[in-house]
Coordinates of C-alpha atoms in Angstrom, one line a residue:
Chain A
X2 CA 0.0 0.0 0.0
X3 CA 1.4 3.5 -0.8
X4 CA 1.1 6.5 0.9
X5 CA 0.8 9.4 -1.2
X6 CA 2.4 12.8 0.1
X7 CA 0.5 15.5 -0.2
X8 CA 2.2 18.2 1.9
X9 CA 5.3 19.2 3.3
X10 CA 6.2 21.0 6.5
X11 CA 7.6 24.7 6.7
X12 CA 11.5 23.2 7.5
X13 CA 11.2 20.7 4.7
X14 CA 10.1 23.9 2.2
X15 CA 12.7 25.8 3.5
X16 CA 15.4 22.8 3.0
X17 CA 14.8 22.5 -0.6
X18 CA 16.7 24.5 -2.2
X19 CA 19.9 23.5 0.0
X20 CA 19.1 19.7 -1.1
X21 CA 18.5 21.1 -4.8
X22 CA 21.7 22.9 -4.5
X23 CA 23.9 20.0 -2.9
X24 CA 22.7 17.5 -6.0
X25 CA 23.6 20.3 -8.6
X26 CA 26.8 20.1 -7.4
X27 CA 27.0 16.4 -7.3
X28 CA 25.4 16.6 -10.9
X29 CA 28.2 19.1 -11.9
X30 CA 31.1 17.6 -10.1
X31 CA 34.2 17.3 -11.8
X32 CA 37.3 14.9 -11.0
X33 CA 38.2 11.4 -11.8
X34 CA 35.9 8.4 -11.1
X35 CA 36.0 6.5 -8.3
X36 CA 36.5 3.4 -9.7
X37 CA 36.5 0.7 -7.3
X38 CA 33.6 2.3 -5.8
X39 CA 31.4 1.9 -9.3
X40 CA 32.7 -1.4 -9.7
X41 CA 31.0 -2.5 -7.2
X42 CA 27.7 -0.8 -7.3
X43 CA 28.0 -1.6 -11.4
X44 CA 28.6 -5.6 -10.3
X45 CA 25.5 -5.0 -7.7
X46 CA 23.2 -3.5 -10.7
X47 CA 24.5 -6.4 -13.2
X48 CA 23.6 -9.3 -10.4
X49 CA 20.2 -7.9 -9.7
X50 CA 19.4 -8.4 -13.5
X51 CA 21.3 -12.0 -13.6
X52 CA 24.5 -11.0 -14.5
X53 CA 28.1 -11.2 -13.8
X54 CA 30.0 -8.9 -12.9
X55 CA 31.8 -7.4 -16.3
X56 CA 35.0 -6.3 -17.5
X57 CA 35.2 -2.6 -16.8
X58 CA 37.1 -0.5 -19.0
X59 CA 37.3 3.2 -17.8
X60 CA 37.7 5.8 -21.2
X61 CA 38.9 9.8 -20.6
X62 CA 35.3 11.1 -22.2
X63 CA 32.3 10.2 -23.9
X64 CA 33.7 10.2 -27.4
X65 CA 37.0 8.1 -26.1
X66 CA 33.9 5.5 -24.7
X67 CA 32.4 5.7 -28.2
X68 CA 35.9 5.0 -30.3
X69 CA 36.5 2.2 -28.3
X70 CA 32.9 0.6 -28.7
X71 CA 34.0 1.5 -32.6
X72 CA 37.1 -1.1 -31.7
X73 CA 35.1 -3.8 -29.8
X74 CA 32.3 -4.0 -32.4
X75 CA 34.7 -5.6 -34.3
X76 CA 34.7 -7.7 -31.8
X77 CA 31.3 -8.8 -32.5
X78 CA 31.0 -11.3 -29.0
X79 CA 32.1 -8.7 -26.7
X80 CA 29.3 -6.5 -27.4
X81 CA 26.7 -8.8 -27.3
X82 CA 23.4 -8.0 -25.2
X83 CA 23.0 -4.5 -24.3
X84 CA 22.0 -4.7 -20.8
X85 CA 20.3 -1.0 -20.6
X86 CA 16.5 -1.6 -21.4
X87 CA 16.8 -4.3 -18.4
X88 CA 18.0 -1.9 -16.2
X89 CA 16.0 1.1 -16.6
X90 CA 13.4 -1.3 -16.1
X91 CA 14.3 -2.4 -12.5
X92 CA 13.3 0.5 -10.7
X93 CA 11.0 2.1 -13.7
X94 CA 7.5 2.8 -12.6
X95 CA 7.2 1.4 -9.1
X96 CA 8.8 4.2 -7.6
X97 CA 6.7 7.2 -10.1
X98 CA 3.5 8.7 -9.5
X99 CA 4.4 9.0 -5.4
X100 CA 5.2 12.6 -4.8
X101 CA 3.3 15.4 -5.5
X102 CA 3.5 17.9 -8.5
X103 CA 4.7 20.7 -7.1
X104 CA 7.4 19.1 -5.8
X105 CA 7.7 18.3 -9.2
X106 CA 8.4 21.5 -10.5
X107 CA 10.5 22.8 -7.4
X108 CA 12.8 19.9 -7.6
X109 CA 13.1 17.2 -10.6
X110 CA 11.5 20.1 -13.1
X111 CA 14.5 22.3 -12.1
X112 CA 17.3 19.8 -11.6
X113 CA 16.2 17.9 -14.8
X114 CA 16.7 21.2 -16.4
X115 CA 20.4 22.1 -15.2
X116 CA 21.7 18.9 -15.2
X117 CA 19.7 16.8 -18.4
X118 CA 19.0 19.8 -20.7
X119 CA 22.1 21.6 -20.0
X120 CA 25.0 19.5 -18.6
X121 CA 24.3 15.8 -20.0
X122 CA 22.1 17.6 -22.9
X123 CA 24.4 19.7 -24.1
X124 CA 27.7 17.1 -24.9
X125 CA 25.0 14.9 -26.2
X126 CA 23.8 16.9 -28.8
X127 CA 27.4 17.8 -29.6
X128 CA 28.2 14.0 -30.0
X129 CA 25.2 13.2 -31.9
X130 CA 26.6 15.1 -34.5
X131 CA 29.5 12.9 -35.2
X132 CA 28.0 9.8 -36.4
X133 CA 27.8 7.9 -34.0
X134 CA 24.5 5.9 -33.1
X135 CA 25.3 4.0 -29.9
X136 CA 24.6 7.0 -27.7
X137 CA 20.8 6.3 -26.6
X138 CA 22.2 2.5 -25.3
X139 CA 24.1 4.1 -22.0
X140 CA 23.2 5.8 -18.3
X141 CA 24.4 9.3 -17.8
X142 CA 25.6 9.0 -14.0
X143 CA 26.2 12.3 -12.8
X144 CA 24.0 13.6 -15.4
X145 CA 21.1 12.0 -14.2
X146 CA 21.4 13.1 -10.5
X147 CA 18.2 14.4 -11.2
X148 CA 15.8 11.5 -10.9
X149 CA 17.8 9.9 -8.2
X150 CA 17.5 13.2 -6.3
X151 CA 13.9 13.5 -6.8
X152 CA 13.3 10.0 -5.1
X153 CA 15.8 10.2 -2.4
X154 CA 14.1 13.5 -1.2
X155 CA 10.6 11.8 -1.6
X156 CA 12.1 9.0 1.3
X157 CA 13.3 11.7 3.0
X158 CA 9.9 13.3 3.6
X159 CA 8.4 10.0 3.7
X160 CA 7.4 7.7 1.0
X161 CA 7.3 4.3 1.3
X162 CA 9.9 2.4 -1.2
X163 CA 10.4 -1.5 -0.5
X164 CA 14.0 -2.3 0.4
X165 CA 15.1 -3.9 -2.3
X166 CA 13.9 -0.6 -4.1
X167 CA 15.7 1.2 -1.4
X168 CA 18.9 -0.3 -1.8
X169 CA 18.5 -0.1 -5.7
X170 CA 18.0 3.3 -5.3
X171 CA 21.3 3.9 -3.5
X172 CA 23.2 2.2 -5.9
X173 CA 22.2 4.4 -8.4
X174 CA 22.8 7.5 -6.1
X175 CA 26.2 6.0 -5.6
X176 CA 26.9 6.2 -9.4
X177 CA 25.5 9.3 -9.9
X178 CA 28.4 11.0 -6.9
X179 CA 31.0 8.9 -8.9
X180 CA 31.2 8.6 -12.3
X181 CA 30.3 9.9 -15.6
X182 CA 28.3 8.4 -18.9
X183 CA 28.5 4.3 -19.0
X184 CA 27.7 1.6 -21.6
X185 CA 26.6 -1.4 -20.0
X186 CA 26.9 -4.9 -22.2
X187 CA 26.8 -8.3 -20.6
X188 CA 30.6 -8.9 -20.8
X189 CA 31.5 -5.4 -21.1
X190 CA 30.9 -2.1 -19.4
X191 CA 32.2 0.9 -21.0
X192 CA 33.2 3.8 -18.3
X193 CA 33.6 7.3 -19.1
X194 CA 35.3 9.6 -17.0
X195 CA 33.3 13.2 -15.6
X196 CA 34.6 16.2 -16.9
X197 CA 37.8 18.0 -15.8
X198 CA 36.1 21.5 -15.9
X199 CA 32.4 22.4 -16.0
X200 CA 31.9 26.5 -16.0
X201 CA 28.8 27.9 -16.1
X202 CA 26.5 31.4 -15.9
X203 CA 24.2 32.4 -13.1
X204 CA 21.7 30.3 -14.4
X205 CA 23.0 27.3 -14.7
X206 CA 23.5 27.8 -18.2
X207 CA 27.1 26.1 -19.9
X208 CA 29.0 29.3 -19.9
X209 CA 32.7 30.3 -20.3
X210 CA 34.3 33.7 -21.1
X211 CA 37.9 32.4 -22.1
X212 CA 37.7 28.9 -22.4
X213 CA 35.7 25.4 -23.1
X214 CA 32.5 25.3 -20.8
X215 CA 33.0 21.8 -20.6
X216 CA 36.4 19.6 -21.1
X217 CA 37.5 16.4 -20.8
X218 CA 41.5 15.4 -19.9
X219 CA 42.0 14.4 -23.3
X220 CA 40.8 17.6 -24.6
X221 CA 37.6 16.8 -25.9
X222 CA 35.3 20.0 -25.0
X223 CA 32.5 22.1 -25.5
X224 CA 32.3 25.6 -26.3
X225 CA 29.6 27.9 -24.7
X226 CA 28.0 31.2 -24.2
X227 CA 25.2 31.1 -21.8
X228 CA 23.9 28.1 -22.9
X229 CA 24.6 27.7 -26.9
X230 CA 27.3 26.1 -27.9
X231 CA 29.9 27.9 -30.0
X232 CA 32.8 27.2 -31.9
X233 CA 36.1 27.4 -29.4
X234 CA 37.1 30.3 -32.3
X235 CA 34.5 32.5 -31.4
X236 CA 35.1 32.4 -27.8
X237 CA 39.0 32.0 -27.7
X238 CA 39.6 34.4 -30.7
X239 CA 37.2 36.9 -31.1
X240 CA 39.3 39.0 -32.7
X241 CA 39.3 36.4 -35.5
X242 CA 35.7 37.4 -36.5
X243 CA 34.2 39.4 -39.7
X244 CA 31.2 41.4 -40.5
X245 CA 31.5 38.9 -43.5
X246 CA 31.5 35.6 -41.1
X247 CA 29.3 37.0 -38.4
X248 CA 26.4 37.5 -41.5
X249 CA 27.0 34.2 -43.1
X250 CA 26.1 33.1 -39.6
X251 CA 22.2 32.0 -39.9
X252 CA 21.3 31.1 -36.5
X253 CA 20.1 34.0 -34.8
X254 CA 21.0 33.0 -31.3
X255 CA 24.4 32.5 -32.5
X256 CA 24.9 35.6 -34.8
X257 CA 24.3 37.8 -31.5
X258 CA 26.8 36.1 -29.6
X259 CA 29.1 36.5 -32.1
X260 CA 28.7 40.1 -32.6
X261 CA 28.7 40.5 -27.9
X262 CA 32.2 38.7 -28.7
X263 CA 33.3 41.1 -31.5
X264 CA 31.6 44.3 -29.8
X265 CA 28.3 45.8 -30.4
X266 CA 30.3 49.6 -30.3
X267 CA 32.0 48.3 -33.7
X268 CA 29.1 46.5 -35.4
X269 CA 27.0 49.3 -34.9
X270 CA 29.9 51.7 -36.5
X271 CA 30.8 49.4 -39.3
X272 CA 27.3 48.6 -40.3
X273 CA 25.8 51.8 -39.7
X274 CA 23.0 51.6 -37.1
X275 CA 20.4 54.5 -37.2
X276 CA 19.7 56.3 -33.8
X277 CA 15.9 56.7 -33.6
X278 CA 15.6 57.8 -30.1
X279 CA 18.3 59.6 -27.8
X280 CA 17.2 61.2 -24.2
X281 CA 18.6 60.9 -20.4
X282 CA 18.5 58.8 -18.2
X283 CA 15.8 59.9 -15.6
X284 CA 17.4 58.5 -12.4
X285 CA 20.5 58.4 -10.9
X286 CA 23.5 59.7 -12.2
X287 CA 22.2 61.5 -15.6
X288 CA 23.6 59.7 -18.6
X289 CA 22.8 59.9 -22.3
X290 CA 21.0 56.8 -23.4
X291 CA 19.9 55.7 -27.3
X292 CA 18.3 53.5 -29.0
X293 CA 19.8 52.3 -32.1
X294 CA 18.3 50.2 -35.0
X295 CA 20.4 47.8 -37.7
X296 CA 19.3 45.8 -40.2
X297 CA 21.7 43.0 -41.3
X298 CA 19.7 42.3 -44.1
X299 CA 18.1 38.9 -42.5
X300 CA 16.3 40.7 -39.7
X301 CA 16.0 44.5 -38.1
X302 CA 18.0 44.5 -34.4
X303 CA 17.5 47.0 -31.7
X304 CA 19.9 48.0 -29.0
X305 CA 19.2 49.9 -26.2
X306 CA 23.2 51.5 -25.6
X307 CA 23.1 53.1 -22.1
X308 CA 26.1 53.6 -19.7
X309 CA 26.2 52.5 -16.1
X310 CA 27.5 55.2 -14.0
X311 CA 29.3 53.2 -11.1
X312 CA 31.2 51.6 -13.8
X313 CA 31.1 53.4 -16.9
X314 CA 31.1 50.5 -18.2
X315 CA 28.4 50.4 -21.8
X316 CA 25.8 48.3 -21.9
X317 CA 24.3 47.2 -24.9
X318 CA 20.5 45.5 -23.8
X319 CA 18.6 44.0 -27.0
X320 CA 15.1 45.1 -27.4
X321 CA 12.3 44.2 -29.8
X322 CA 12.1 45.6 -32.8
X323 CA 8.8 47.2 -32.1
X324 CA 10.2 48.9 -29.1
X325 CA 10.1 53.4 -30.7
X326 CA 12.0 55.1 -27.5
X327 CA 14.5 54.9 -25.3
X328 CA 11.6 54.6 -22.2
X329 CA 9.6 52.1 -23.8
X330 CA 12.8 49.7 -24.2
X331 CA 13.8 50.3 -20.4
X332 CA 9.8 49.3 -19.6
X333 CA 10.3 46.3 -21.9
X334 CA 13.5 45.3 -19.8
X335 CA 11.7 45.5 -16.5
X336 CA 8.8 44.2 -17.8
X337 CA 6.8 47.2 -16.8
X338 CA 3.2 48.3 -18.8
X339 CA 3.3 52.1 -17.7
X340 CA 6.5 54.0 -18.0
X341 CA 8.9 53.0 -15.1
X342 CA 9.9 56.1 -12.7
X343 CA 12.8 54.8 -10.5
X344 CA 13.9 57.1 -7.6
X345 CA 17.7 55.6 -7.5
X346 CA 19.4 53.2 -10.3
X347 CA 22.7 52.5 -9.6
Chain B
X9 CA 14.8 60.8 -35.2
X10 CA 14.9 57.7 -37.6
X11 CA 17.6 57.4 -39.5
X12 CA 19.9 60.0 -37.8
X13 CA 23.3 58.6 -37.4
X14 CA 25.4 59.6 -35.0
X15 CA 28.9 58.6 -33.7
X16 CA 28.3 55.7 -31.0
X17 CA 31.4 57.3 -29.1
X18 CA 29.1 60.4 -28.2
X19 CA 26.8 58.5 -26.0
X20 CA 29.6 56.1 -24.9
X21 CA 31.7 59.3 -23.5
X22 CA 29.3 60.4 -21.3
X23 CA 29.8 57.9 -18.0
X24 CA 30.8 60.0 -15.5
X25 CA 32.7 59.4 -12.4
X26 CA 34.3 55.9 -12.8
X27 CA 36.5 54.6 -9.7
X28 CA 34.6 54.6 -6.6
X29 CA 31.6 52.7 -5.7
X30 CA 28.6 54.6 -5.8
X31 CA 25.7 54.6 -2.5
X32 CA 22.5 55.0 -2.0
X33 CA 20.6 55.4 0.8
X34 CA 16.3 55.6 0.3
X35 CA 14.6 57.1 4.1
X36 CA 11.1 56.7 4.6
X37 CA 9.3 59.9 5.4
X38 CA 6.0 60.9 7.7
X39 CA 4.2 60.6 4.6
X40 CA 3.0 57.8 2.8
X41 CA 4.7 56.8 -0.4
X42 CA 7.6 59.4 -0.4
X43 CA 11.1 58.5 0.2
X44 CA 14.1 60.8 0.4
X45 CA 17.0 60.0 -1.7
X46 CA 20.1 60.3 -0.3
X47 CA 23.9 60.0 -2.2
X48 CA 26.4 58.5 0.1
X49 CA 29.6 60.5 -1.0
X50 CA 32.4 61.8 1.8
X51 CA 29.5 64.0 2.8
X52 CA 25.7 63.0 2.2
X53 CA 24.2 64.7 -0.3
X54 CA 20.3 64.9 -0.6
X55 CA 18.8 64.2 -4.1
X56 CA 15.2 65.1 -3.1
X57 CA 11.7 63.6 -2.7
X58 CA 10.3 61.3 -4.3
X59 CA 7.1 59.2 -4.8
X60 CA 7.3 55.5 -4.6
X61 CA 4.0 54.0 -4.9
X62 CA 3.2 50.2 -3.9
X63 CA 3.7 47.4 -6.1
X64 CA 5.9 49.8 -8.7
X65 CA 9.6 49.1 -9.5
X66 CA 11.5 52.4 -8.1
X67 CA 14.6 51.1 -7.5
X68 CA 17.2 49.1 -10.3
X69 CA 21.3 48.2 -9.5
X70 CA 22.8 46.7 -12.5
X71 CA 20.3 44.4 -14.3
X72 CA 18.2 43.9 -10.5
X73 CA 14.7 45.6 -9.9
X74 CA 13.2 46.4 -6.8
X75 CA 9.3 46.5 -6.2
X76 CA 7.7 47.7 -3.2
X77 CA 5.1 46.0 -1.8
X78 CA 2.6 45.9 1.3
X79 CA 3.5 42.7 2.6
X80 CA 4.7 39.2 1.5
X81 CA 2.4 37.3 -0.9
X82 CA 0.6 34.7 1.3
X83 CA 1.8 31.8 -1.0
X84 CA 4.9 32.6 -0.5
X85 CA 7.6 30.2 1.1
X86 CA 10.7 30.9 3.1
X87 CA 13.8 30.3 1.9
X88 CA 17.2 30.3 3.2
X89 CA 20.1 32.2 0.9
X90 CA 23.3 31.2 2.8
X91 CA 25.6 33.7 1.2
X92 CA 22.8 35.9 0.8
X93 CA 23.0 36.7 -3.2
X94 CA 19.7 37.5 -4.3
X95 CA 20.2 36.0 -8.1
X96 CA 21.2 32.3 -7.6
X97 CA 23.8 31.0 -9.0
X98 CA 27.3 29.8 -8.0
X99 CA 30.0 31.6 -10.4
X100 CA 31.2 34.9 -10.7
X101 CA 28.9 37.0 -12.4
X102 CA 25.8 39.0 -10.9
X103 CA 26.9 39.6 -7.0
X104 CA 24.0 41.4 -5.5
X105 CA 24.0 40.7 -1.7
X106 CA 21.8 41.3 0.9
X107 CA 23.3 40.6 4.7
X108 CA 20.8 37.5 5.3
X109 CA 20.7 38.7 9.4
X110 CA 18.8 41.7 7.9
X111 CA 16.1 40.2 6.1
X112 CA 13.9 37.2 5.4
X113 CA 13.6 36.0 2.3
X114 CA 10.6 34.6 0.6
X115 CA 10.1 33.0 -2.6
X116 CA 7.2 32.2 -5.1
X117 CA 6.0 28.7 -5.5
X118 CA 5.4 29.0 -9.2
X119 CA 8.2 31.8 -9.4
X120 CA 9.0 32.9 -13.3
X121 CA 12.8 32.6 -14.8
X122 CA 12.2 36.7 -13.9
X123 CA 11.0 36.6 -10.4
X124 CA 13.5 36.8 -7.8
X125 CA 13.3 36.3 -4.1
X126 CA 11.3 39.3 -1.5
X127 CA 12.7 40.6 0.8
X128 CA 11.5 41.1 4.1
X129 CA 13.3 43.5 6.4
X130 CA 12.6 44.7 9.7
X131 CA 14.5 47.8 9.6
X132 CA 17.0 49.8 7.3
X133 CA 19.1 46.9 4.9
X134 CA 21.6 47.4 2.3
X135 CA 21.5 45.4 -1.3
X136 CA 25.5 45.4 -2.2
X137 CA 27.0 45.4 -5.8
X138 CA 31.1 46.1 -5.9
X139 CA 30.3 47.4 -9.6
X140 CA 27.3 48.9 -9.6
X141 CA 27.2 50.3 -6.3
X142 CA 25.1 49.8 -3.2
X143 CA 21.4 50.6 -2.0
X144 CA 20.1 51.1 1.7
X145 CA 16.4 50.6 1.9
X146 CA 14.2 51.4 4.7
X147 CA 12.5 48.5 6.2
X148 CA 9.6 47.3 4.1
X149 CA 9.0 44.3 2.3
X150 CA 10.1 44.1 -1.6
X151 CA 10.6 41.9 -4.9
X152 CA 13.1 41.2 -6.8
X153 CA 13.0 41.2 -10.4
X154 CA 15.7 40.8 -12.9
X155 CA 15.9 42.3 -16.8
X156 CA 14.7 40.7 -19.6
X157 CA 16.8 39.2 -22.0
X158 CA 15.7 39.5 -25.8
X159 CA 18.0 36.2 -27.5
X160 CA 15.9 34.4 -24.2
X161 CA 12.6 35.6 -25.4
X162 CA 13.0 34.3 -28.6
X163 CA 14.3 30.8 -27.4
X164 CA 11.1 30.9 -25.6
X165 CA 8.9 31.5 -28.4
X166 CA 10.7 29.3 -30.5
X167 CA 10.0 26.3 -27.8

C-alpha cells in the first residue's frame, strides 16, 4: 500500500533548495571516477538483473567510450546484449507517480533542467553530430542526478519504497556521486570519466568567457555562451571574426553572440546603425541613453546603448524591434506596462 | 529621429565618475509613499523627494529591480540564501547581496525565470553590488526582479 504525500512542512520547504543545490553540485562535479567504488555498485546492478560482474574499462570522455565501442564491435562477442533496457526497467514505474507535482516543479522540473537539458544535454547533442549511433544505449551518472534526487528527497519526507527498491536506489545515487556516462553490455561495461572542468553562468546555463565550458583530460570539449554552444574560435579568438563571417552566420542566437564577442560599439559603426531615439537617463547619475536600429539584411535588431554610471562601463540590452523610444525599451526590460519612474538606479 | 546617425562614441563618453563605488541610501518619510533620496559621497548629499508608490519598480542596480510592496504574498515560502545573493547562481557574475541577518527571504512557489526572491526586512538593509554600487532601503517588504533578455525571449517563443 502507498502512501501518497501530499504536503510538506515549513523546515522541509525551507530545505529544498539546500538539497537542490547539494545534487547540482553532485550533478556538476568534476574529477576522476571512483573506480572501485562503481565497480561494485555496477557488479550489484549487473547481479540484480542475472549477470556477472563485467570487465570494466574506464575511457577519458564520452567520445573516447564511443571510439572504443567503434574497436570492440569488431569484436562482434564482446558486445553482445545491451543490458540498458533491463536496467531502466528495475526501478522504472514502481517508484513514479508518489510525490506530489509541485514538488515536481520545485525539484526534478528544475534539476532535470540544469543537469539533463544543460550538462548531460548539451555534450549529447554535440556528439550526436559525429556519427555515432550507440549514444541512446548508456546511463548518464552524474548527469542523471536528477531523478535519483527526486526519489531520495521523496524518502526523505516520507514515501514508502520497499528495500530492495531502497537499496536499488542507493546504488544508483552512488553512481550518480562517482562517475560519468556508461555503456553497459553483458561482458563489457564501457566507463567514461566526468569532466575536468564544468563553467557555467548564473543560471545554470554552460558558460565560459575564455575557455571550453565543458572539457575532458583528453581535450575533448564544448564551447559555450550562456547556454549555446559555439565554436572554441569564437570564444578564444574573437578578434578572429568578420562582419562577412558574423552574417553568413544564420542562427540567430548565434549571430548575436558573435557580434557581444566582436563588440556591439564596432558592429554598430561598421554597419551603420540609425539612432531613432536619444534622451537621459531619468534617475540616478544623468547619462545619455539611445536607442539604435540595424538591419543586417536577415532581420532588423535593436539596441538599447546606455552607460552605467558606477562603472562606466556600456551596456548594450537588446530590445524588440517594435520597441520606438529609449523609455519604452527600459519598460520592456523590466517588464513594466506604464513607463517605469525609478527614484535611485545604480 | 529615424535614421539619424550619429557617432556611438558620443553617447559612450558620457559615463561620468568611474572609480569609486557609488551609495544610495532611500529614508522613509512621515508621509506615505515618499522617500528621500540620499547620495552616500564623503559627505551626504540629498537628491530630493520622491514618490514610490506600492507594487511599482523604483529602485534598479545593475540588471536587479526592486518593487515595493505591502506585505509578503501569502503563497509565498521561506527560503534560506546562505551567502545571501539575491540572483542564484554559484559563479562569478551578478553579486548582488543582501546581509541575510537583515532580512527574510521569501520565494514564489510557481516563481518565473524573472521573479527573484522578496525581501523582508525589519528595519533599514543594504543590497551590495562592488560594480554597480550599493542601495540602503528602509525597512519594508520588496521583490526582486531581474531584466529581460531578448535572444531568451526568442528561445522561448521558439519552444
Amino acid at each position: 500500500m502507498t502512501r501518497k504525500i501530499t504536503t510538506m512542512t515549513d523546515e522541509q520547504w525551507a530545505e529544498l533548495p539546500r538539497y537542490r543545490e547539494e545534487w547540482y553540485r553532485i550533478g556538476s562535479a568534476t574529477g576522476p571516477t571512483y573506480r572501485p567504488i562503481v565497480q561494485e555498485t555496477l557488479g550489484k546492478l549487473y547481479g540484480a538483473i542475472g549477470y556477472k560482474t563485467p570487465v570494466f574499462l574506464h575511457l577519458s570522455s564520452p567520445p573516447m567510450a564511443l571510439l572504443c565501442f567503434g574497436f570492440l564491435q569488431l569484436l562482434r562477442d564482446q558486445l553482445r546484449g545491451q543490458l540498458r533496457d533491463q536496467l531502466r526497467g528495475q526501478l522504472g514505474d514502481q517508484l513514479r507517480g508518489q510525490l506530489r507535482d509541485q514538488l515536481r516543479g520545485q525539484l526534478y522540473d528544475q534539476l532535470r533542467g540544469q543537469l539533463y537539458d544543460q550538462l548531460g544535454g548539451q555534450l549529447y547533442d554535440q556528439l550526436r553530430g559525429q556519427l555515432y549511433d550507440q549514444l541512446y544505449r548508456n546511463f548518464w551518472g552524474q548527469h542523471e542526478a536528477w531523478w535519483i534526487a527526486f526519489l531520495l528527497w521523496g524518502q526523505q519526507i516520507g514515501a514508502h519504497y520497499t528495500p530492495v527498491l531502497r537499496e536499488q536506489l542507493d546504488w544508483w545515487a552512488t553512481l550518480a556521486r562517482a562517475c560519468g556516462w556508461w555503456w553497459p553490455y553483458a561482458h563489457v561495461c564501457l566507463v567514461s570519466e566526468r569532466p575536468s572542468v564544468v563553467h557555467t553562468d548564473a543560471q545554470y546555463r554552460l558558460h565560459c568567457e575564455d575557455g571550453p565550458a565543458m572539457a575532458f583530460t583528453d581535450g575533448y570539449g564544448l564551447w559555450a555562451w550562456h547556454g549555446v554552444r559555439i565554436s572554441q574560435a569564437i570564444i578564444e579568438a574573437p578578434e578572429t571574426l568578420t562582419v562577412e563571417r558574423i552574417h553568413a552566420e544564420r542562427n540567430a542566437e548565434r549571430r548575436r553572440i558573435m557580434i557581444e564577442r566582436w563588440g556591439w560599439e564596432r558592429y554598430l559603426d561598421v554597419v551603420n546603425a540609425a539612432l531613432r531615439d536619444v534622451d537621459i537617463e531619468p534617475a540616478g547619475s544623468a547619462g545619455l541613453r539611445g536607442l539604435y536600429r540595424c538591419d543586417d539584411g536577415q532581420q532588423p535588431m535593436q539596441l538599447l546603448v546606455c552607460c552605467c554610471a558606477s562603472t562606466g562601463r556600456t551596456y548594450n540590452l537588446e530590445v524588440p524591434p517594435e520597441v520606438e523610444t529609449c523609455q519604452q525599451a527600459a519598460n520592456w526590460l523590466a517588464q513594466q506596462d506604464e513607463p517605469l519612474e525609478l527614484l535611485v538606479r545604480t | 529621429m529615424q535614421g539619424t546617425i550619429v557617432n556611438i562614441a558620443d553617447i559612450i563618453q558620457t559615463g561620468q565618475q568611474v572609480g569609486a563605488v557609488r551609495h544610495y541610501r532611500l529614508e522613509a518619510t512621515e508621509e506615505p509613499d515618499i522617500f528621500t533620496v540620499i547620495t552616500i559621497e564623503t559627505v551626504e548629499r540629498i537628491q530630493g523627494r520622491k514618490r514610490w508608490p506600492l507594487g511599482k519598480i523604483g529602485a534598479q542596480q545593475g540588471d536587479v529591480y526592486f518593487a515595493r510592496l505591502a506585505q509578503v504574498p501569502q503563497r509565498a515560502q521561506r527560503v534560506l540564501v546562505n551567502d545571501g545573493q539575491l540572483v542564484p547562481g554559484h559563479t562569478q557574475g551578478s553579486r548582488h547581496c543582501v546581509n541575510p541577518t537583515e532580512v527574510r527571504l521569501w520565494g514564489l512557489p510557481q516563481a518565473t525565470a524573472l521573479q527573484g526572491p522578496i525581501i523582508e526586512a525589519p528595519g533599514a538593509f543594504t543590497v551590495t553590488h562592488p560594480e554597480h554600487g550599493h542601495l540602503t532601503f528602509p525597512g519594508g517588504v520588496y521583490a526582486v526582479t531581474y531584466q529581460r533578455e531578448y535572444a531568451q525571449e526568442l528561445r522561448r517563443i521558439a519552444d
